[in-house]
Tab-separated table of C-alpha atoms and ligand atoms in Angstrom:
chain	number	residue	atom	x	y	z
A	149	MET	CA	117.154	74.833	108.997
A	150	PRO	CA	114.057	74.310	111.133
A	151	SER	CA	110.866	75.828	110.069
A	152	ARG	CA	110.142	77.618	113.021
A	153	LEU	CA	113.094	79.599	112.351
A	154	LEU	CA	112.879	79.926	108.623
A	155	SER	CA	109.543	81.663	108.931
A	156	TYR	CA	111.298	84.764	110.284
A	157	LEU	CA	114.672	84.859	108.518
A	158	THR	CA	113.295	85.060	105.107
A	159	LEU	CA	111.509	88.563	104.204
A	160	PRO	CA	113.552	90.513	101.766
A	161	ALA	CA	115.224	93.255	103.214
A	162	PHE	CA	113.932	95.698	100.692
A	163	VAL	CA	110.454	95.379	101.392
A	164	LEU	CA	110.980	96.740	104.895
A	165	LEU	CA	113.529	99.376	103.486
A	166	ILE	CA	110.755	100.635	101.530
A	167	ALA	CA	108.440	100.212	104.205
A	168	GLY	CA	110.721	102.323	106.463
A	169	CYS	CA	111.185	105.197	104.032
A	170	GLY	CA	108.184	107.048	105.113
A	171	GLY	CA	108.989	108.263	108.448
A	172	GLY	CA	112.589	107.263	109.242
A	173	GLY	CA	115.746	109.513	110.244
A	174	GLY	CA	113.854	111.286	113.311
A	175	SER	CA	111.456	113.197	110.935
A	176	ALA	CA	109.049	115.308	112.757
A	177	ALA	CA	105.309	116.085	111.662
A	178	PRO	CA	102.399	117.663	113.273
A	179	ALA	CA	99.856	115.437	114.964
A	180	GLY	CA	96.385	115.457	114.533
A	181	ASP	CA	94.210	118.743	114.871
A	182	SER	CA	93.964	120.867	118.028
A	183	SER	CA	90.779	122.412	119.109
A	184	ALA	CA	92.926	125.176	120.875
A	185	PRO	CA	94.136	127.582	118.380
A	186	ALA	CA	97.142	128.693	120.685
A	187	ALA	CA	98.447	125.358	121.425
A	188	GLU	CA	101.530	124.253	119.570
A	189	PRO	CA	100.741	120.849	117.746
A	190	ALA	CA	102.307	118.011	119.263
A	191	ARG	CA	105.655	116.798	117.666
A	192	VAL	CA	105.808	113.623	116.674
A	193	TYR	CA	108.852	111.251	116.359
A	194	ASN	CA	108.850	108.450	113.899
A	195	TRP	CA	111.927	106.502	115.042
A	196	ARG	CA	113.548	103.262	113.966
A	197	MET	CA	115.349	100.391	115.976
A	198	VAL	CA	117.557	97.748	114.660
A	199	THR	CA	118.316	94.642	116.440
A	200	THR	CA	120.974	91.811	116.588
A	201	TRP	CA	117.887	89.171	116.770
A	202	PRO	CA	116.106	87.160	114.229
A	203	GLU	CA	112.876	89.241	113.877
A	204	ASN	CA	110.081	87.827	116.269
A	205	LEU	CA	112.407	85.247	117.871
A	206	PRO	CA	110.416	84.379	121.141
A	207	GLY	CA	111.610	86.282	123.953
A	208	MET	CA	114.400	88.549	122.878
A	209	GLY	CA	113.166	89.127	119.393
A	210	VAL	CA	109.842	90.044	120.581
A	211	ALA	CA	110.904	92.393	123.354
A	212	PRO	CA	111.783	95.463	121.050
A	213	GLU	CA	108.198	95.148	119.653
A	214	LYS	CA	106.803	95.270	123.075
A	215	LEU	CA	108.594	98.344	124.026
A	216	SER	CA	107.508	99.881	120.613
A	217	ASP	CA	103.975	99.109	121.537
A	218	MET	CA	104.211	100.336	125.199
A	219	VAL	CA	106.127	103.899	123.956
A	220	THR	CA	103.225	104.435	121.320
A	221	LYS	CA	100.783	104.174	123.620
A	222	MET	CA	102.392	105.789	126.854
A	223	SER	CA	103.190	108.810	124.652
A	224	ALA	CA	99.782	108.759	122.832
A	225	GLY	CA	101.262	108.460	119.400
A	226	ARG	CA	104.198	110.836	119.705
A	227	LEU	CA	107.129	108.783	119.663
A	228	ASN	CA	106.661	105.561	117.240
A	229	ILE	CA	109.421	103.100	117.025
A	230	LYS	CA	109.300	100.572	113.953
A	231	VAL	CA	111.439	97.460	114.774
A	232	TYR	CA	113.772	95.948	112.020
A	233	GLY	CA	115.083	92.629	113.050
A	234	ALA	CA	118.765	91.322	111.973
A	235	GLY	CA	119.807	91.874	108.416
A	236	ARG	CA	116.666	94.163	107.683
A	237	ILE	CA	118.443	97.491	107.537
A	238	VAL	CA	122.027	96.439	108.907
A	239	PRO	CA	123.670	93.051	109.831
A	240	ALA	CA	122.976	91.846	113.244
A	241	PHE	CA	126.551	93.038	114.317
A	242	GLY	CA	125.947	96.520	112.225
A	243	VAL	CA	123.878	97.749	115.093
A	244	PHE	CA	126.201	99.524	117.378
A	245	GLU	CA	127.861	101.534	114.624
A	246	ALA	CA	124.206	102.202	112.954
A	247	VAL	CA	122.984	103.805	115.983
A	248	SER	CA	126.298	105.371	116.964
A	249	GLN	CA	126.479	107.139	113.663
A	250	GLY	CA	122.892	107.939	113.567
A	251	THR	CA	121.652	106.194	110.639
A	252	VAL	CA	119.127	105.008	112.673
A	253	GLU	CA	117.718	106.249	116.184
A	254	MET	CA	117.789	102.947	118.267
A	255	GLY	CA	119.017	99.456	118.594
A	256	HIS	CA	118.249	96.398	120.950
A	257	GLY	CA	121.210	93.679	121.657
A	258	ALA	CA	124.047	93.091	123.732
A	259	ALA	CA	126.945	95.043	124.728
A	260	TYR	CA	129.457	92.165	124.471
A	261	TYR	CA	128.791	91.745	120.769
A	262	TRP	CA	130.828	95.262	120.434
A	263	LYS	CA	134.027	93.907	122.360
A	264	GLY	CA	136.348	94.374	119.367
A	265	LYS	CA	135.389	97.996	119.612
A	266	VAL	CA	134.888	98.462	123.474
A	267	PRO	CA	136.330	95.668	125.686
A	268	ALA	CA	134.758	97.012	128.805
A	269	ALA	CA	131.308	97.068	127.452
A	270	GLN	CA	131.410	93.252	128.294
A	271	PHE	CA	130.938	94.083	131.874
A	272	PHE	CA	127.472	95.391	130.971
A	273	THR	CA	126.439	91.819	129.600
A	274	ALA	CA	127.844	89.149	131.523
A	275	VAL	CA	131.238	88.136	133.211
A	276	PRO	CA	131.949	84.602	133.216
A	277	PHE	CA	131.097	83.327	136.896
A	278	GLY	CA	130.112	87.037	137.444
A	279	LEU	CA	126.443	88.099	138.514
A	280	THR	CA	123.281	86.860	138.212
A	281	ALA	CA	120.178	88.602	136.745
A	282	GLN	CA	119.003	89.569	140.153
A	283	GLU	CA	122.584	90.714	141.066
A	284	MET	CA	123.161	92.489	137.556
A	285	ASN	CA	119.936	94.462	137.839
A	286	GLY	CA	121.221	95.534	141.416
A	287	TRP	CA	124.380	96.641	140.156
A	288	LEU	CA	123.141	98.561	137.343
A	289	HIS	CA	120.467	100.320	138.887
A	290	HIS	CA	121.268	100.892	142.491
A	291	GLY	CA	125.274	100.018	142.612
A	292	GLY	CA	126.661	102.574	140.138
A	293	GLY	CA	126.877	100.231	137.040
A	294	MET	CA	124.313	102.389	134.776
A	295	GLU	CA	126.326	105.433	135.475
A	296	LEU	CA	129.495	103.702	134.110
A	297	TRP	CA	127.879	102.443	131.460
A	298	ARG	CA	126.445	105.744	130.306
A	299	GLU	CA	130.037	107.193	130.594
A	300	LEU	CA	131.542	104.272	128.637
A	301	TYR	CA	128.888	104.854	125.557
A	302	ALA	CA	128.995	108.743	125.931
A	303	LYS	CA	131.962	108.775	123.764
A	304	TYR	CA	130.488	106.702	121.007
A	305	ASN	CA	127.521	109.162	121.053
A	306	LEU	CA	125.112	106.563	122.809
A	307	VAL	CA	122.840	106.394	125.496
A	308	PRO	CA	122.346	102.825	126.903
A	309	ILE	CA	119.655	101.516	128.806
A	310	ALA	CA	119.280	97.760	130.125
A	311	GLY	CA	117.061	95.966	128.110
A	312	GLY	CA	116.558	92.381	129.284
A	313	ASN	CA	117.793	89.441	130.879
A	314	THR	CA	117.627	85.839	130.336
A	315	GLY	CA	118.896	84.542	133.602
A	316	VAL	CA	121.373	81.826	133.922
A	317	GLN	CA	121.953	80.270	130.435
A	318	MET	CA	123.052	77.123	129.412
A	319	ALA	CA	126.787	75.936	128.895
A	320	GLY	CA	125.924	74.799	125.374
A	321	TRP	CA	125.681	72.153	122.717
A	322	PHE	CA	128.368	69.565	121.872
A	323	ASN	CA	128.692	66.545	120.142
A	324	ARG	CA	131.339	64.958	122.431
A	325	GLU	CA	131.345	64.600	126.049
A	326	VAL	CA	132.805	66.940	128.150
A	327	ASN	CA	134.770	65.101	130.794
A	328	SER	CA	138.087	67.009	131.245
A	329	LEU	CA	139.378	70.634	129.957
A	330	ASP	CA	141.101	68.453	127.540
A	331	ASP	CA	137.693	67.602	125.684
A	332	LEU	CA	137.539	71.376	124.939
A	333	LYS	CA	140.962	71.843	123.351
A	334	GLY	CA	140.544	72.119	119.486
A	335	LEU	CA	136.874	72.839	119.679
A	336	LYS	CA	135.794	75.695	117.509
A	337	MET	CA	132.524	76.991	119.424
A	338	ARG	CA	130.155	80.077	118.981
A	339	ILE	CA	130.733	81.587	122.388
A	340	PRO	CA	130.795	85.719	122.533
A	341	GLY	CA	132.130	87.818	124.983
A	342	LEU	CA	134.430	87.297	127.796
A	343	GLY	CA	133.327	83.581	127.765
A	344	GLY	CA	134.750	83.176	124.354
A	345	GLU	CA	138.048	84.782	125.535
A	346	VAL	CA	138.105	82.330	128.382
A	347	PHE	CA	137.234	79.458	126.023
A	348	ASP	CA	140.669	80.535	123.928
A	349	LYS	CA	142.572	80.400	126.999
A	350	ALA	CA	141.137	76.939	127.694
A	351	GLY	CA	142.650	75.622	124.311
A	352	GLY	CA	139.520	76.042	122.038
A	353	THR	CA	138.518	78.734	119.338
A	354	ALA	CA	135.787	80.878	120.095
A	355	VAL	CA	133.811	82.242	117.365
A	356	ASN	CA	131.200	85.343	117.592
A	357	LEU	CA	128.183	84.574	115.663
A	358	PRO	CA	124.910	86.180	115.694
A	359	GLY	CA	121.818	84.108	116.621
A	360	GLY	CA	120.764	83.710	113.011
A	361	GLU	CA	123.773	82.257	111.927
A	362	ILE	CA	124.166	79.568	114.536
A	363	PHE	CA	122.243	76.670	113.111
A	364	THR	CA	123.574	76.527	109.725
A	365	SER	CA	127.119	76.901	110.990
A	366	LEU	CA	126.754	74.211	113.464
A	367	GLN	CA	125.249	71.989	110.736
A	368	THR	CA	127.715	72.784	108.143
A	369	GLY	CA	130.447	71.945	110.633
A	370	VAL	CA	131.670	75.671	110.191
A	371	ILE	CA	131.687	75.293	114.303
A	372	ASP	CA	131.860	72.139	116.492
A	373	ALA	CA	130.137	73.443	119.499
A	374	THR	CA	127.794	76.174	120.530
A	375	GLU	CA	126.068	78.047	123.105
A	376	TRP	CA	122.794	80.386	122.640
A	377	VAL	CA	120.643	81.148	125.296
A	378	GLY	CA	118.812	78.301	127.174
A	379	PRO	CA	116.059	75.768	126.389
A	380	TYR	CA	113.453	78.243	125.554
A	381	ASN	CA	115.407	79.991	122.704
A	382	ASP	CA	117.523	76.996	121.775
A	383	LEU	CA	114.446	74.610	120.961
A	384	VAL	CA	113.199	77.109	118.722
A	385	PHE	CA	116.548	77.557	116.796
A	386	GLY	CA	116.497	73.444	116.527
A	387	LEU	CA	120.075	73.004	117.903
A	388	HIS	CA	119.083	69.517	119.269
A	389	GLN	CA	118.995	68.523	115.367
A	390	VAL	CA	122.591	69.199	115.220
A	391	ALA	CA	124.180	68.418	118.741
A	392	LYS	CA	123.563	65.528	120.802
A	393	TYR	CA	124.625	66.899	124.252
A	394	TYR	CA	123.222	69.705	126.327
A	395	TYR	CA	125.626	70.986	129.102
A	396	TYR	CA	124.767	73.185	131.936
A	397	PRO	CA	125.446	75.484	134.103
A	398	GLY	CA	126.031	78.394	131.816
A	399	TRP	CA	129.304	79.734	133.456
A	400	GLN	CA	129.984	82.001	130.602
A	401	GLU	CA	126.469	84.042	130.951
A	402	PRO	CA	125.006	83.801	134.232
A	403	GLY	CA	122.638	86.579	133.926
A	404	PRO	CA	123.492	88.605	130.722
A	405	THR	CA	121.735	91.967	130.329
A	406	LEU	CA	120.540	92.849	126.854
A	407	GLU	CA	120.841	96.622	125.947
A	408	VAL	CA	118.719	99.318	124.352
A	409	ILE	CA	120.834	101.921	122.712
A	410	VAL	CA	119.733	105.407	121.879
A	411	ASN	CA	121.650	107.982	119.423
A	412	LYS	CA	122.669	110.676	121.834
A	413	GLU	CA	121.437	113.444	119.696
A	414	GLN	CA	118.194	111.822	118.931
A	415	TYR	CA	117.673	111.089	122.734
A	416	ASP	CA	118.605	114.635	123.563
A	417	SER	CA	116.336	115.996	121.010
A	418	LEU	CA	113.208	114.188	123.019
A	419	PRO	CA	111.183	116.207	125.717
A	420	PRO	CA	111.698	115.141	129.064
A	421	ASP	CA	108.429	113.134	129.109
A	422	LEU	CA	109.315	111.051	125.931
A	423	GLN	CA	112.871	110.380	127.599
A	424	GLU	CA	111.050	109.221	130.800
A	425	ILE	CA	108.797	107.081	128.605
A	426	LEU	CA	111.368	105.453	126.688
A	427	THR	CA	113.466	104.730	129.737
A	428	ALA	CA	110.503	103.227	131.748
A	429	ALA	CA	109.482	100.774	128.866
A	430	ALA	CA	113.082	99.804	128.437
A	431	ARG	CA	113.337	99.177	132.097
A	432	THR	CA	109.783	97.074	131.783
A	433	ILE	CA	110.878	94.939	128.936
A	434	ASN	CA	114.120	94.526	130.970
A	435	GLU	CA	111.866	93.077	134.081
A	436	ASP	CA	109.377	91.203	131.722
A	437	LEU	CA	111.990	89.111	129.569
A	438	LEU	CA	113.621	87.529	132.578
A	439	ALA	CA	110.207	86.765	133.932
A	440	GLU	CA	109.412	85.136	130.474
A	441	TYR	CA	112.484	83.050	130.405
A	442	THR	CA	111.916	81.924	133.858
A	443	ALA	CA	108.525	80.956	133.093
A	444	ARG	CA	109.100	79.078	129.765
A	445	ASN	CA	112.517	77.487	130.239
A	446	ASN	CA	111.496	74.052	132.086
A	447	ALA	CA	108.780	73.268	129.577
A	448	ALA	CA	111.244	73.824	126.581
A	449	LEU	CA	113.984	71.792	128.625
A	450	GLN	CA	111.249	68.703	129.191
A	451	GLU	CA	110.134	68.851	125.353
A	452	LEU	CA	114.179	68.805	124.580
A	453	THR	CA	114.651	65.817	126.789
A	454	GLY	CA	111.553	63.867	126.802
A	455	GLU	CA	110.382	64.251	122.898
A	456	HIS	CA	113.724	65.088	121.168
A	457	GLY	CA	116.073	62.798	123.123
A	458	VAL	CA	118.606	65.467	124.130
A	459	GLU	CA	121.266	64.243	126.504
A	460	LEU	CA	121.649	66.486	129.563
A	461	ARG	CA	125.043	66.732	131.120
A	462	ARG	CA	126.440	68.690	133.969
A	463	LEU	CA	129.927	70.250	133.503
A	464	PRO	CA	132.201	68.349	135.783
A	465	ASP	CA	133.416	70.425	138.682
A	466	ASP	CA	137.278	70.372	137.837
A	467	VAL	CA	136.184	71.778	134.485
A	468	LEU	CA	134.135	74.354	135.943
A	469	ALA	CA	137.146	75.054	138.683
A	470	ALA	CA	139.579	75.588	135.526
A	471	LEU	CA	137.321	77.754	133.853
A	472	HIS	CA	136.625	79.808	136.799
A	473	GLU	CA	140.133	80.480	137.298
A	474	ILE	CA	140.936	81.486	133.714
A	475	SER	CA	137.642	83.742	133.900
A	476	LEU	CA	139.298	85.755	136.777
A	477	GLU	CA	142.535	86.143	134.608
A	478	VAL	CA	140.605	87.266	131.469
A	479	THR	CA	138.473	89.678	133.455
A	480	ALA	CA	141.565	91.296	135.347
A	481	GLU	CA	143.070	91.775	131.786
A	482	ILE	CA	140.132	93.637	130.576
A	483	ALA	CA	140.727	96.142	133.591
A	484	GLU	CA	144.296	96.918	132.148
A	485	THR	CA	142.940	98.269	128.714
A	486	ASP	CA	142.284	101.828	130.093
A	487	PRO	CA	141.455	103.834	133.246
A	488	LEU	CA	137.685	103.805	132.673
A	489	ALA	CA	137.684	99.927	132.277
A	490	LYS	CA	139.628	99.738	135.522
A	491	ARG	CA	136.857	101.775	137.380
A	492	ILE	CA	134.125	99.404	135.738
A	493	HIS	CA	136.080	96.493	136.697
A	494	ASP	CA	136.716	97.819	140.085
A	495	SER	CA	133.077	98.690	140.697
A	496	PHE	CA	131.844	95.180	139.390
A	497	LEU	CA	134.057	93.424	141.381
A	498	ALA	CA	133.340	95.343	144.620
A	499	TYR	CA	129.575	94.905	144.157
A	500	LYS	CA	130.119	91.188	143.424
A	501	ARG	CA	132.078	90.527	146.570
A	502	GLY	CA	129.141	92.355	148.963
A	503	VAL	CA	126.325	90.863	146.962
A	504	MET	CA	127.972	87.363	147.073
A	505	SER	CA	128.435	87.351	150.863
A	506	TYR	CA	124.848	88.370	151.452
A	507	GLN	CA	123.454	85.692	148.878
A	508	GLU	CA	125.026	83.118	151.220
A	509	ILE	CA	122.556	83.779	153.660
A	510	SER	CA	119.742	84.674	151.335
A	511	GLU	CA	118.882	83.238	147.901
A	512	ARG	CA	121.388	80.583	148.382
A	513	ALA	CA	120.491	79.613	151.603
A	514	TYR	CA	116.947	79.335	150.933
A	515	ILE	CA	117.346	77.421	147.562
A	516	ASN	CA	119.550	74.922	149.540
A	517	ALA	CA	117.089	74.512	152.295
A	518	ARG	CA	114.107	74.216	149.805
A	519	ALA	CA	115.847	71.442	148.149
A	520	THR	CA	117.168	69.666	151.138
A	521	SER	CA	114.253	69.949	153.406
A	522	ALA	CA	111.620	69.023	150.835
A	523	PRO	CA	109.041	66.203	152.240
A	524	ARG	CA	109.594	62.949	150.504
B	225	CA	CA1	124.621	82.999	125.271
């Protein structure tokens, strides 16, 4: 295991469980002294947030800490959130259940991890050949997406807030070249969400593993290939040590949204100003993570290819076309699971059609013009 990864995976869980005993469970205590005798002492909320990430993983693993710092400062210490990485209180894939049941007040992760329980949740992380980060933010915050997400999670006693985006990811790490769809057949690959279902239909076997288990699984042959995020995070995991080819583009996750989830009773127990502070802080990390990945990915890619000999490869057009076709089938199947899933699917696709049309003459036209008109 690479040393950079080891450093944040090994602290025994019990140390943090003990540390968390003091103020968890939504307990309240008077804060400070008030010189005004008639004033009610401000209630202090000490909350716990569990995540699906290895603690302190650059980017998404640090974002919950940033959120916590912001909330403490913005609330003048009235809302304090202690962050626990994957495995500290619950395993990575226990986050949804722990927050839903009120074991802890909050979580940070990605909605597609819960597809076994809530298939339509996958629309709120990533749809293969779906929306980019910019487009996802538009759908969620100005296109009706957030309202549908809240409706979907209400029955699980959860309030969702968008909490980060990595931008377009990489297609992943392989030890064989992918020259045709046949090269995917028989491969066991870590690829979560709808991308995994597409991969299954393409003849592979998709495995859903949390980030912290990827390196060892690939090293020991439990999986043959993996996707994780992109150069900035993949370099830290040391995936170049166990795979030769690094493929792009990330058709499976073109702009995945991460989620902050809050136990609904706990959220409702907050006064309106603390609810607003929490939402604003989550919205800030939602934007900040995208900025961080955008700024850091290229340097990490240069290190991977320049210093570590990674071979960068583009998936062939016919492979992408076949995966795109399967993606449309898989996405349509989710719509048939229940009426709310259909409304989410229909909203997503209607928005996608509109935004794609305008992107042709805006982002895409500009990026093409910038590339093709560059002075030689
Ligand atoms: Ca990914």
